[in-house]
Coordinates of C-alpha atoms and ligand atoms in Angstrom, one line a residue:
Chain S
M109 CA 27.4 8.7 59.9
H110 CA 27.8 7.4 56.6
G111 CA 29.6 10.2 54.0
M112 CA 30.9 12.4 56.8
A113 CA 34.9 13.5 56.4
N114 CA 36.7 11.8 59.2
V115 CA 35.0 8.8 58.2
P116 CA 38.0 6.9 56.9
A117 CA 37.5 5.6 53.1
V118 CA 38.7 1.8 54.2
E119 CA 39.2 0.8 57.5
M120 CA 40.8 -2.9 58.3
R121 CA 40.5 -4.5 61.6
D122 CA 42.5 -7.5 61.9
V123 CA 41.8 -9.0 59.0
H124 CA 43.5 -12.7 58.6
K125 CA 42.3 -14.4 55.5
F126 CA 43.1 -18.3 54.8
Y127 CA 42.9 -20.3 51.5
S128 CA 42.4 -24.2 53.5
D129 CA 44.9 -24.2 55.5
F130 CA 47.3 -21.5 54.1
H131 CA 47.3 -18.3 56.5
A132 CA 47.7 -15.6 53.9
L133 CA 46.9 -12.3 55.6
R134 CA 47.8 -12.8 59.2
G135 CA 45.4 -9.9 61.0
V136 CA 46.1 -7.1 58.8
N137 CA 44.7 -3.7 60.0
L138 CA 45.4 -0.3 57.7
T139 CA 43.5 2.8 57.2
I140 CA 43.4 5.5 54.4
S141 CA 41.0 8.5 54.5
K142 CA 39.6 9.7 51.8
G143 CA 41.3 11.8 49.2
D144 CA 44.8 9.5 50.2
V145 CA 46.7 7.2 48.2
C146 CA 48.2 4.3 49.8
V147 CA 51.0 2.2 48.4
A148 CA 51.4 -1.5 49.2
I149 CA 55.2 -3.2 48.5
G150 CA 56.6 -6.4 49.8
P151 CA 58.1 -9.2 47.8
S152 CA 55.6 -11.8 46.2
G153 CA 53.3 -13.7 48.0
S154 CA 53.3 -11.7 51.0
G155 CA 49.7 -10.7 50.7
K156 CA 49.2 -7.6 48.3
S157 CA 46.4 -8.7 46.1
T158 CA 45.0 -10.6 48.6
L159 CA 44.5 -7.5 50.6
L160 CA 43.5 -6.0 48.0
R161 CA 40.8 -8.8 46.6
C162 CA 39.4 -8.6 50.4
I163 CA 38.4 -5.4 49.9
N164 CA 36.1 -5.5 46.8
Q165 CA 35.3 -8.7 47.9
L166 CA 37.1 -10.8 45.4
E167 CA 37.8 -12.9 48.2
V168 CA 35.8 -14.0 51.6
I169 CA 37.8 -12.6 54.8
S170 CA 38.2 -15.3 57.7
A171 CA 38.2 -12.8 60.1
G172 CA 38.4 -9.4 61.2
R173 CA 36.1 -6.3 59.8
I174 CA 36.6 -4.6 56.7
F175 CA 34.4 -1.0 57.0
L176 CA 34.2 1.3 53.5
D177 CA 33.4 4.6 54.5
G178 CA 32.0 3.4 57.8
E179 CA 30.3 0.7 56.1
L180 CA 30.6 -3.4 57.3
Q181 CA 31.7 -5.0 54.5
G182 CA 29.5 -8.5 53.1
Y183 CA 28.0 -8.7 56.5
R184 CA 25.8 -7.2 58.5
E185 CA 26.6 -7.5 62.1
V186 CA 24.1 -8.6 64.5
D187 CA 24.6 -8.9 68.4
G188 CA 28.4 -10.1 67.4
R189 CA 26.8 -12.7 65.1
F190 CA 28.0 -11.9 61.2
H191 CA 25.0 -12.5 58.6
T192 CA 26.3 -13.1 55.1
L193 CA 24.6 -10.5 53.0
S194 CA 23.3 -11.5 49.8
P195 CA 24.9 -11.6 46.5
S196 CA 22.9 -8.5 44.9
R197 CA 23.7 -6.5 47.9
V198 CA 27.8 -7.8 48.0
A199 CA 27.1 -6.7 44.3
N200 CA 26.2 -3.2 44.9
Q201 CA 28.6 -2.6 47.5
R202 CA 31.8 -3.6 45.0
R203 CA 30.3 -0.7 43.2
R204 CA 32.1 1.4 45.8
T205 CA 35.2 0.5 44.7
G206 CA 36.9 0.2 41.5
M207 CA 39.6 -2.3 40.3
V208 CA 42.2 -2.5 37.9
F209 CA 44.1 -5.4 37.2
Q210 CA 47.9 -6.8 36.6
R211 CA 46.5 -8.5 33.4
F212 CA 43.8 -5.5 32.2
N213 CA 41.3 -8.0 32.0
L214 CA 39.4 -6.4 29.2
F215 CA 36.4 -7.6 27.6
P216 CA 37.7 -9.8 24.7
H217 CA 34.5 -9.0 22.9
M218 CA 33.8 -6.0 23.2
T219 CA 35.3 -2.8 21.8
A220 CA 37.3 -0.1 24.1
L221 CA 33.9 1.9 24.0
E222 CA 31.5 -0.8 25.3
N223 CA 34.0 -2.0 27.7
V224 CA 33.6 1.1 28.9
V225 CA 30.1 1.5 28.9
E226 CA 29.5 -1.8 30.0
G227 CA 29.2 -1.2 34.4
P228 CA 27.2 1.8 33.8
I229 CA 24.5 1.0 31.3
Q230 CA 24.3 -2.8 32.6
V231 CA 25.0 -2.1 36.8
K232 CA 23.7 1.7 37.0
G233 CA 21.2 2.0 34.5
V234 CA 22.6 4.8 33.1
P235 CA 21.2 5.4 29.4
R236 CA 23.1 4.5 26.7
S237 CA 23.5 7.7 25.0
E238 CA 24.7 9.5 28.2
A239 CA 27.2 6.4 29.3
R240 CA 28.5 6.8 25.7
E241 CA 29.0 10.6 25.3
R242 CA 30.6 9.7 29.9
A243 CA 32.7 7.2 28.1
L244 CA 34.2 8.8 25.6
A245 CA 35.3 11.5 27.3
L246 CA 36.8 9.4 29.8
L247 CA 39.0 7.9 27.0
E248 CA 40.0 11.6 25.9
R249 CA 41.3 11.8 29.6
V250 CA 43.3 8.5 29.5
G251 CA 45.0 9.4 26.2
L252 CA 43.1 7.3 23.8
H253 CA 40.7 9.8 22.2
G254 CA 39.8 7.9 18.5
L255 CA 40.1 4.6 19.6
G256 CA 37.0 3.7 21.3
S257 CA 36.2 1.3 18.1
R258 CA 39.2 -0.9 18.6
Y259 CA 39.1 -3.9 20.2
P260 CA 41.3 -5.0 22.8
N261 CA 43.7 -7.1 20.9
Q262 CA 44.1 -4.5 19.0
L263 CA 45.6 -2.4 21.7
S264 CA 49.3 -2.5 23.2
G265 CA 49.4 -3.2 26.6
G266 CA 49.3 0.7 27.5
Q267 CA 46.6 0.9 25.8
Q268 CA 44.4 -1.9 27.7
Q269 CA 45.8 -0.9 31.0
R270 CA 44.3 2.6 30.4
V271 CA 41.1 1.3 29.2
A272 CA 40.7 -0.7 32.2
I273 CA 41.6 2.4 34.0
A274 CA 39.0 4.1 32.1
R275 CA 36.3 1.6 32.6
T276 CA 36.8 1.5 36.2
L277 CA 36.5 5.2 36.1
A278 CA 33.2 5.3 34.6
M279 CA 31.4 3.6 37.3
E280 CA 32.4 6.3 39.5
P281 CA 34.5 4.7 42.1
Q282 CA 35.1 5.9 45.9
V283 CA 38.0 3.5 45.8
M284 CA 40.3 2.9 43.2
L285 CA 42.2 -0.3 43.9
F286 CA 45.6 -1.3 41.6
D287 CA 47.1 -4.9 41.5
E288 CA 50.3 -4.0 40.3
P289 CA 49.0 -2.2 37.5
T290 CA 52.3 -2.5 35.3
S291 CA 53.9 -5.7 36.0
A292 CA 52.5 -6.9 32.7
L293 CA 53.7 -4.4 29.8
D294 CA 56.8 -3.8 28.3
P295 CA 59.5 -1.3 29.9
E296 CA 58.6 2.4 27.2
L297 CA 55.0 1.3 28.1
V298 CA 55.0 2.0 31.7
G299 CA 55.5 5.6 31.9
E300 CA 51.9 6.1 30.2
V301 CA 50.3 3.9 32.1
L302 CA 51.7 5.6 35.9
D303 CA 50.9 9.6 34.2
V304 CA 47.2 8.7 34.3
I305 CA 47.5 7.1 37.8
K306 CA 49.4 10.8 39.1
D307 CA 46.9 12.3 37.6
L308 CA 43.9 10.5 39.3
A309 CA 46.0 10.7 42.3
Q310 CA 46.7 14.6 42.2
S311 CA 42.5 14.7 41.5
G312 CA 42.0 13.7 44.6
M313 CA 40.9 10.1 44.0
T314 CA 41.2 8.0 47.3
M315 CA 43.6 4.8 46.0
M316 CA 45.2 1.9 46.9
L317 CA 48.0 1.0 45.1
V318 CA 50.2 -2.1 44.4
T319 CA 53.6 -1.7 42.9
H320 CA 56.9 -2.8 42.3
E321 CA 58.1 0.9 41.3
I322 CA 59.6 2.2 44.4
G323 CA 60.2 5.9 42.6
F324 CA 56.7 6.1 41.4
A325 CA 55.7 5.4 45.1
R326 CA 57.7 7.6 46.6
E327 CA 56.0 10.2 44.5
V328 CA 52.5 9.4 44.6
A329 CA 51.7 7.6 48.5
D330 CA 50.4 10.0 51.0
D331 CA 50.9 6.0 53.2
L332 CA 53.4 3.4 52.4
V333 CA 53.0 0.3 53.9
F334 CA 55.4 -2.4 53.3
M335 CA 54.0 -6.5 53.4
D336 CA 55.5 -9.5 54.5
H337 CA 54.2 -12.9 55.1
G338 CA 50.7 -11.9 55.6
L339 CA 51.1 -9.0 57.7
I340 CA 52.0 -4.8 57.3
V341 CA 55.2 -4.8 59.1
E342 CA 56.2 -1.4 57.9
G343 CA 54.0 1.8 57.9
G344 CA 54.1 5.1 57.2
K345 CA 55.3 8.4 55.4
P346 CA 56.8 7.1 51.9
Q347 CA 60.3 8.8 52.6
D348 CA 60.3 7.4 56.9
V349 CA 59.1 3.6 55.7
L350 CA 61.5 3.8 52.5
N351 CA 64.7 5.7 53.9
S352 CA 64.9 4.3 57.6
P353 CA 63.8 0.6 57.7
A354 CA 64.9 0.4 61.5
R355 CA 62.4 -2.4 63.0
G356 CA 63.0 -5.3 61.0
A357 CA 65.4 -4.3 58.1
K358 CA 62.8 -6.1 56.4
P359 CA 62.0 -3.5 54.0
G360 CA 65.9 -2.6 53.2
A361 CA 66.7 -6.0 51.9
F362 CA 63.9 -5.9 49.7
L363 CA 64.2 -2.7 48.5
S364 CA 68.3 -3.1 47.3
K365 CA 67.3 -6.0 45.4
V366 CA 64.2 -4.3 44.2
L367 CA 66.6 -1.2 43.3
A368 CA 69.8 -3.1 42.4
Chain T
M273 CA 51.1 -1.2 -6.2
S274 CA 48.4 1.9 -7.6
E275 CA 50.1 4.8 -5.9
Q276 CA 52.9 5.7 -7.8
G277 CA 54.7 8.7 -6.9
P278 CA 58.3 9.5 -7.8
A279 CA 60.7 7.8 -6.0
S280 CA 62.1 9.1 -3.1
T281 CA 65.5 10.6 -3.1
A282 CA 65.7 11.9 0.2
T283 CA 69.4 10.3 1.7
H284 CA 68.6 11.0 5.2
P285 CA 68.9 7.7 7.0
P286 CA 66.3 5.4 7.5
G287 CA 63.8 6.8 10.4
V288 CA 64.6 10.3 10.1
V289 CA 62.0 11.8 8.8
D290 CA 62.4 15.0 6.7
G291 CA 59.8 16.8 5.7
P292 CA 56.9 15.4 3.9
I293 CA 58.0 12.1 2.2
R294 CA 56.5 10.1 -0.5
V295 CA 56.3 6.0 -0.1
V296 CA 56.7 4.4 -2.8
R297 CA 54.8 1.0 -2.0
N298 CA 56.1 -1.9 -3.6
D299 CA 54.9 -3.9 -6.6
V300 CA 54.2 -7.0 -5.6
V301 CA 53.4 -10.0 -7.9
P302 CA 51.8 -12.5 -6.4
P303 CA 53.1 -16.3 -6.0
R304 CA 52.5 -18.6 -8.8
Y305 CA 50.5 -21.3 -8.1
I306 CA 50.9 -24.1 -10.2
G307 CA 50.6 -26.7 -7.9
R308 CA 47.0 -25.5 -7.3
W309 CA 47.0 -25.7 -11.4
I310 CA 47.5 -29.1 -11.5
T311 CA 44.9 -30.6 -8.5
T312 CA 42.4 -28.5 -9.9
L313 CA 42.8 -29.8 -13.4
V314 CA 43.1 -33.5 -11.6
L315 CA 40.2 -33.4 -9.7
L316 CA 38.0 -31.7 -12.7
L317 CA 38.9 -34.7 -14.2
V318 CA 37.6 -37.1 -11.7
A319 CA 34.5 -35.1 -10.7
V320 CA 33.7 -35.6 -14.7
Q321 CA 34.5 -38.9 -14.6
A322 CA 32.3 -39.7 -11.5
A323 CA 29.6 -37.7 -12.8
H324 CA 29.3 -39.8 -15.8
G325 CA 29.7 -42.6 -14.1
L326 CA 26.4 -41.3 -11.9
I327 CA 24.6 -39.9 -14.9
G328 CA 24.7 -42.7 -17.1
N329 CA 24.4 -45.7 -14.9
V330 CA 21.2 -47.3 -15.3
H331 CA 20.9 -49.1 -11.6
F332 CA 20.5 -45.4 -10.4
H333 CA 17.1 -45.0 -12.1
W334 CA 17.5 -41.2 -12.1
A335 CA 13.5 -40.7 -13.6
V336 CA 12.2 -42.5 -10.3
F337 CA 14.3 -39.9 -8.6
A338 CA 13.2 -36.8 -10.1
E339 CA 9.8 -38.3 -9.7
H340 CA 9.8 -37.9 -6.1
V341 CA 12.8 -35.8 -5.3
F342 CA 9.6 -33.0 -4.9
S343 CA 7.0 -35.5 -4.6
P344 CA 4.6 -34.4 -1.5
Q345 CA 5.4 -37.3 0.8
V346 CA 9.0 -36.5 0.4
L347 CA 8.5 -32.7 0.9
R348 CA 6.1 -33.6 4.2
G349 CA 9.4 -36.0 5.2
V350 CA 12.0 -32.9 4.5
W351 CA 9.7 -30.8 6.2
W352 CA 9.5 -32.8 9.8
T353 CA 12.7 -33.8 9.1
L354 CA 13.4 -30.0 9.5
L355 CA 11.1 -29.4 12.8
L356 CA 12.5 -32.3 14.4
T357 CA 16.0 -31.1 14.2
V358 CA 15.1 -27.7 14.9
A359 CA 12.9 -28.4 18.2
A360 CA 15.2 -30.9 19.0
M361 CA 18.0 -28.6 19.2
A362 CA 15.6 -25.6 20.5
L363 CA 15.4 -28.2 23.6
A364 CA 18.7 -29.2 23.7
V365 CA 20.2 -25.6 24.0
P366 CA 19.0 -23.8 26.8
L367 CA 18.6 -27.3 28.6
A368 CA 22.4 -27.3 28.6
M369 CA 22.9 -23.9 29.4
V370 CA 20.9 -24.5 32.8
L371 CA 23.0 -27.6 33.2
V372 CA 26.2 -25.9 33.5
V373 CA 24.8 -23.4 35.0
M374 CA 23.7 -24.9 37.8
G375 CA 26.7 -27.6 38.1
E376 CA 28.7 -24.4 38.4
S377 CA 26.4 -23.3 41.5
R378 CA 27.1 -23.3 45.1
N379 CA 24.0 -24.9 45.8
P380 CA 24.4 -28.6 46.1
L381 CA 21.3 -29.4 45.3
L382 CA 21.3 -27.5 42.1
K383 CA 24.6 -29.2 41.3
A384 CA 23.7 -32.9 42.2
V385 CA 20.2 -32.5 40.0
A386 CA 22.2 -31.1 37.2
L387 CA 24.7 -34.4 37.8
G388 CA 22.4 -37.1 38.4
F389 CA 20.4 -35.8 35.2
F390 CA 23.5 -35.2 32.9
N391 CA 23.8 -39.0 33.7
V392 CA 21.1 -40.8 33.1
S393 CA 21.1 -39.0 29.4
A394 CA 24.6 -39.9 28.9
T395 CA 24.5 -43.1 29.6
T396 CA 21.8 -44.6 28.2
E397 CA 21.4 -45.4 25.0
I398 CA 19.2 -43.1 22.4
Y399 CA 17.2 -46.1 20.9
T400 CA 15.9 -46.6 24.2
Q401 CA 15.3 -43.5 25.1
L402 CA 13.1 -42.8 22.1
V403 CA 10.8 -46.0 23.1
F404 CA 10.9 -45.0 26.3
W405 CA 9.4 -41.2 25.5
G406 CA 7.1 -43.3 23.2
L407 CA 5.7 -46.0 25.2
F408 CA 5.2 -42.9 28.1
A409 CA 1.7 -41.6 27.8
L410 CA 1.4 -45.5 28.6
L411 CA 3.4 -45.6 31.6
F412 CA 2.2 -42.8 32.3
P413 CA -1.6 -42.5 31.9
R414 CA -1.9 -39.0 33.9
L415 CA 0.4 -36.3 34.5
S416 CA -0.8 -33.9 37.5
I417 CA 0.0 -32.1 40.1
S418 CA -1.0 -33.4 43.6
I419 CA -0.7 -33.0 47.3
P420 CA 1.4 -35.9 48.1
F421 CA -0.9 -38.6 49.3
G422 CA -3.8 -35.9 48.9
P423 CA -6.5 -34.4 46.0
E424 CA -5.0 -34.1 42.5
L425 CA -5.0 -30.0 41.9
I426 CA -4.4 -30.2 38.0
G427 CA -3.7 -32.9 35.6
V428 CA -3.8 -34.2 32.2
D429 CA -4.1 -37.3 29.7
S430 CA -0.6 -37.9 29.2
R431 CA -1.8 -39.3 25.4
L432 CA -2.6 -35.6 24.7
L433 CA 0.8 -34.1 26.1
V434 CA 3.3 -37.0 24.9
T435 CA 2.1 -37.4 21.1
P436 CA 4.5 -39.2 19.2
A437 CA 5.9 -35.7 17.6
V438 CA 6.6 -34.7 21.3
A439 CA 8.0 -38.1 22.5
A440 CA 10.3 -37.8 19.7
V441 CA 11.4 -34.2 20.4
V442 CA 12.0 -35.0 24.0
G443 CA 13.9 -38.0 23.7
L444 CA 16.5 -36.3 21.0
G445 CA 16.5 -32.6 22.7
F446 CA 17.2 -34.5 26.1
N447 CA 19.8 -36.4 24.8
E448 CA 21.4 -34.2 23.2
S449 CA 21.3 -31.5 26.0
A450 CA 23.9 -34.2 28.0
Y451 CA 26.9 -33.9 24.9
L452 CA 26.0 -30.1 24.7
T453 CA 26.2 -29.9 28.3
E454 CA 30.3 -31.3 28.1
I455 CA 30.8 -28.9 25.3
F456 CA 29.4 -25.8 27.1
R457 CA 30.8 -26.6 29.7
A458 CA 34.4 -27.0 27.7
G459 CA 33.7 -23.6 26.6
F460 CA 33.3 -22.0 29.7
R461 CA 36.2 -23.5 31.6
A462 CA 38.3 -22.0 28.7
I463 CA 37.5 -18.3 29.7
D464 CA 40.0 -16.9 31.8
R465 CA 38.9 -16.5 35.8
G466 CA 39.7 -12.3 35.3
Q467 CA 36.5 -11.8 32.9
T468 CA 34.2 -12.9 35.5
E469 CA 36.4 -11.1 38.7
A470 CA 36.7 -7.7 36.3
A471 CA 32.5 -8.2 35.9
Q472 CA 32.1 -8.3 39.7
A473 CA 34.7 -5.6 40.5
L474 CA 31.9 -3.4 38.7
G475 CA 29.1 -4.7 40.5
M476 CA 27.7 -6.9 37.7
S477 CA 25.0 -9.5 39.1
A478 CA 25.5 -13.1 38.4
R479 CA 23.0 -13.2 35.6
K480 CA 24.6 -10.7 33.8
I481 CA 27.9 -12.0 34.3
W482 CA 26.8 -15.0 32.4
L483 CA 25.2 -13.5 29.6
R484 CA 26.8 -10.5 29.0
I485 CA 30.6 -11.7 29.6
L486 CA 30.8 -15.8 30.0
L487 CA 28.6 -16.5 26.8
P488 CA 29.4 -14.7 24.2
Q489 CA 33.0 -15.2 24.8
A490 CA 32.4 -19.3 25.2
M491 CA 30.0 -19.0 21.8
R492 CA 33.2 -18.7 19.7
T493 CA 34.6 -22.3 20.7
I494 CA 30.8 -23.5 21.3
I495 CA 29.3 -22.6 17.8
P496 CA 31.9 -25.2 15.6
P497 CA 31.2 -28.6 17.9
T498 CA 27.2 -27.4 18.3
S499 CA 27.3 -27.0 15.0
N500 CA 28.5 -30.5 14.1
E501 CA 25.5 -32.0 16.9
T502 CA 23.3 -30.3 14.8
I503 CA 24.5 -31.9 11.4
G504 CA 24.0 -35.1 13.7
M505 CA 20.2 -34.4 14.7
L506 CA 19.3 -34.3 11.3
K507 CA 20.9 -37.6 10.7
M508 CA 19.4 -38.4 13.9
T509 CA 16.1 -37.6 13.1
S510 CA 15.6 -40.8 11.0
L511 CA 15.8 -43.1 14.4
V512 CA 12.3 -41.5 15.3
L513 CA 11.1 -45.0 14.6
A514 CA 11.8 -46.0 17.4
V515 CA 9.2 -43.6 19.1
P516 CA 7.2 -44.8 16.5
F517 CA 7.3 -41.5 14.7
T518 CA 6.5 -42.1 10.9
L519 CA 6.8 -38.8 9.2
D520 CA 9.8 -38.1 8.4
L521 CA 12.3 -38.1 5.7
M522 CA 14.0 -41.3 5.8
F523 CA 10.3 -43.1 6.8
A524 CA 9.5 -41.1 4.1
T525 CA 11.5 -42.6 1.3
S526 CA 12.2 -45.9 2.5
A527 CA 8.3 -46.0 2.6
I528 CA 8.2 -45.1 -1.4
A529 CA 11.4 -47.1 -1.8
N530 CA 10.1 -50.4 -0.2
R531 CA 6.4 -49.9 -2.5
L532 CA 8.7 -49.8 -5.9
F533 CA 11.2 -52.2 -4.8
L534 CA 13.7 -49.2 -5.8
P535 CA 15.8 -48.7 -3.0
V536 CA 18.5 -46.8 -4.6
P537 CA 17.1 -43.9 -6.5
L538 CA 15.3 -43.2 -2.9
L539 CA 18.1 -43.4 -1.1
M540 CA 19.4 -40.6 -3.3
V541 CA 16.5 -38.5 -2.5
A542 CA 17.7 -38.7 0.9
A543 CA 20.9 -38.0 0.5
A544 CA 20.5 -35.1 -1.7
W545 CA 18.0 -33.1 0.9
Y546 CA 20.2 -33.8 3.7
L547 CA 23.3 -32.7 1.6
F548 CA 21.4 -29.5 0.9
I549 CA 20.3 -29.1 4.5
T550 CA 23.9 -29.3 6.0
S551 CA 24.5 -27.4 3.5
V552 CA 22.8 -24.5 4.2
L553 CA 23.1 -25.5 8.2
M554 CA 26.7 -24.4 7.2
V555 CA 26.3 -21.2 5.9
G556 CA 24.2 -19.7 9.1
Q557 CA 27.8 -21.6 10.8
Y558 CA 29.9 -19.3 9.2
F559 CA 27.8 -16.2 9.7
L560 CA 27.5 -17.2 13.6
E561 CA 30.9 -17.7 13.6
R562 CA 32.4 -14.2 12.4
H563 CA 29.5 -12.7 14.3
Y564 CA 31.2 -13.9 17.5
G565 CA 34.8 -14.2 16.4
R566 CA 34.7 -10.3 17.0
G567 CA 38.0 -9.4 19.2
H568 CA 39.7 -12.2 17.9
D569 CA 41.3 -11.1 13.9
L570 CA 41.6 -15.2 13.1
I571 CA 38.1 -14.6 11.5
V572 CA 38.1 -11.0 10.6
S573 CA 41.5 -10.2 9.5
K574 CA 41.5 -9.1 6.1
G575 CA 45.0 -9.2 4.8
G576 CA 47.9 -11.9 4.4
P577 CA 47.4 -15.1 2.9
M578 CA 45.8 -17.7 4.6
Ligands
ADP828 N1 43.6 -18.7 45.8 C1 44.4 -18.8 46.6 N2 44.3 -20.5 46.9 C2 45.7 -20.5 47.5 N3 46.6 -20.1 48.1 C3 46.7 -18.8 47.3 C4 45.4 -18.1 46.9 N4 46.3 -17.1 46.3 C5 46.9 -16.6 46.8 N5 47.5 -17.7 47.8 C6 48.7 -17.6 48.5 O1 48.7 -16.7 49.3 C7 49.5 -15.9 49.1 C8 49.7 -14.5 48.8 O2 49.4 -14.3 47.4 P1 49.3 -12.8 47.0 O3 48.1 -12.1 47.4 O4 48.7 -12.8 45.5 O5 50.7 -12.4 46.9 P2 50.6 -11.0 46.7 O6 50.4 -10.4 45.6 O7 51.6 -10.4 47.1 O8 52.0 -11.7 45.2 C9 50.6 -16.4 48.0 O9 51.2 -17.2 48.9 C10 49.9 -17.6 47.5 O10 50.4 -18.5 47.0
MG829 MG1 49.8 -9.9 43.3

């Protein structure tokens, strides 16, 4: 059943996450269809980062199931029991997703180009010359033509984040996860990163994006979910969620703060 | 300084570019460091005085120094001291790396073994450890792999395996690995957790993450203290007398000194060689630091006074 068009790219079923005693995700259900852009908004501490990190197994979920392209993540389920996958299987599953972090997390001892070729060469075994060629094309695509030989500390925040996006794209993930990709940037650098993300969205990349840029969310999102206290409390078309915070009135209170 | 175009006659406000404009670089006169000159002069005077006091001093027996500084016995001592230093560090560095990785492992047994090894080598004193390794062949005459309470599979006479030279290297290396473990652990701990996460998100294996992402970054903070440890190791080789191992530089020079009843010139021979080797090591350290400092401008920056 893998790879069929009607299988969702991401499916979360009743996912819970505990950090020792703290109940950070309290039963999340979420489906992202292939090619869709799902944007998560919500107050700080509501569990948005945790949700993304569970999808690519940077966190181990405490209950529930996560499927990517129909494949259960992290476990093999036999007769209702979960068998933990080996680290190499988990690493393999992670290749299906790409993650862009709030603070870029570029490798500081590598140039921009080396950052981008690292994954393809070391993980996928792509020959160096081929990886390099593709990386140069990707750097060009994110508007960084000619900056491949710079080290991260010789780049602006916006440029670093675009290198990070190119590094993720180089692995050809099926789903891209963005955790507040513009929150660490000076205001005048936000636009250049959002433009790259918008391009990606329009190219048909499946992605989940956590952001506080409400205007941008409205523009790119196919689905918008509003999180609070470890739950998705509203979800649907962006205009519906943003304009009619009927139930709970929570998005309304949050949005008036964000938009103020 | 060199590009002397005609002064710009542009009248537009700064920041507004109107056609190609010429930039006249500031004509910079470097500051005069009068203080530096005075310091240099004073130090030069002191150095000349000191050199005169040493060279003209009959108590130093410079003729004896010259006679022995390149004598075969001393050169052999230099060779063995270098060999012990390099071999002990070559044992200690990978061992410490393994201990750090084991300490970070999720396997509780590996963790306990690492901790136990660390405790034993860090809390007992080096002289005792060297004596122990010297006695190893007496304490355990035969080293063998056998089925517990059953027949021996393979075995070897300890005296063939743990020679004095091996005992010296193992003693120095094990002891050193405990200190290096602390240094390495601090180096790895200083790396942001986001580095590991970014590498994991790319699907890298734990081994690749250690080798390609964490180790090169840790090197930057690890190298200076490890270089110090190497220089310390150079001096610590003089303790191998405890094994007893008697071919190192310190033993060689003091043997000659005892024969001649002239300790001072032979001490100067040893000191000169230690100084020379230390200087060579520091050159190596400089290049290593420059290599692993890439991506951190503090070291590679070119302009500006420092
Ligand atoms: N490693 C952790 N250990 C303990 N608590 C954590 C950890 N990570 C996150 N939390 C807690 O879980 C909650 C959700 O965090 P997070 O997913 O980062 O929220 P958001 O991204 O929406 O701001 C917060 O209350 C946070 O303090
Ligand atoms: Mg967050």
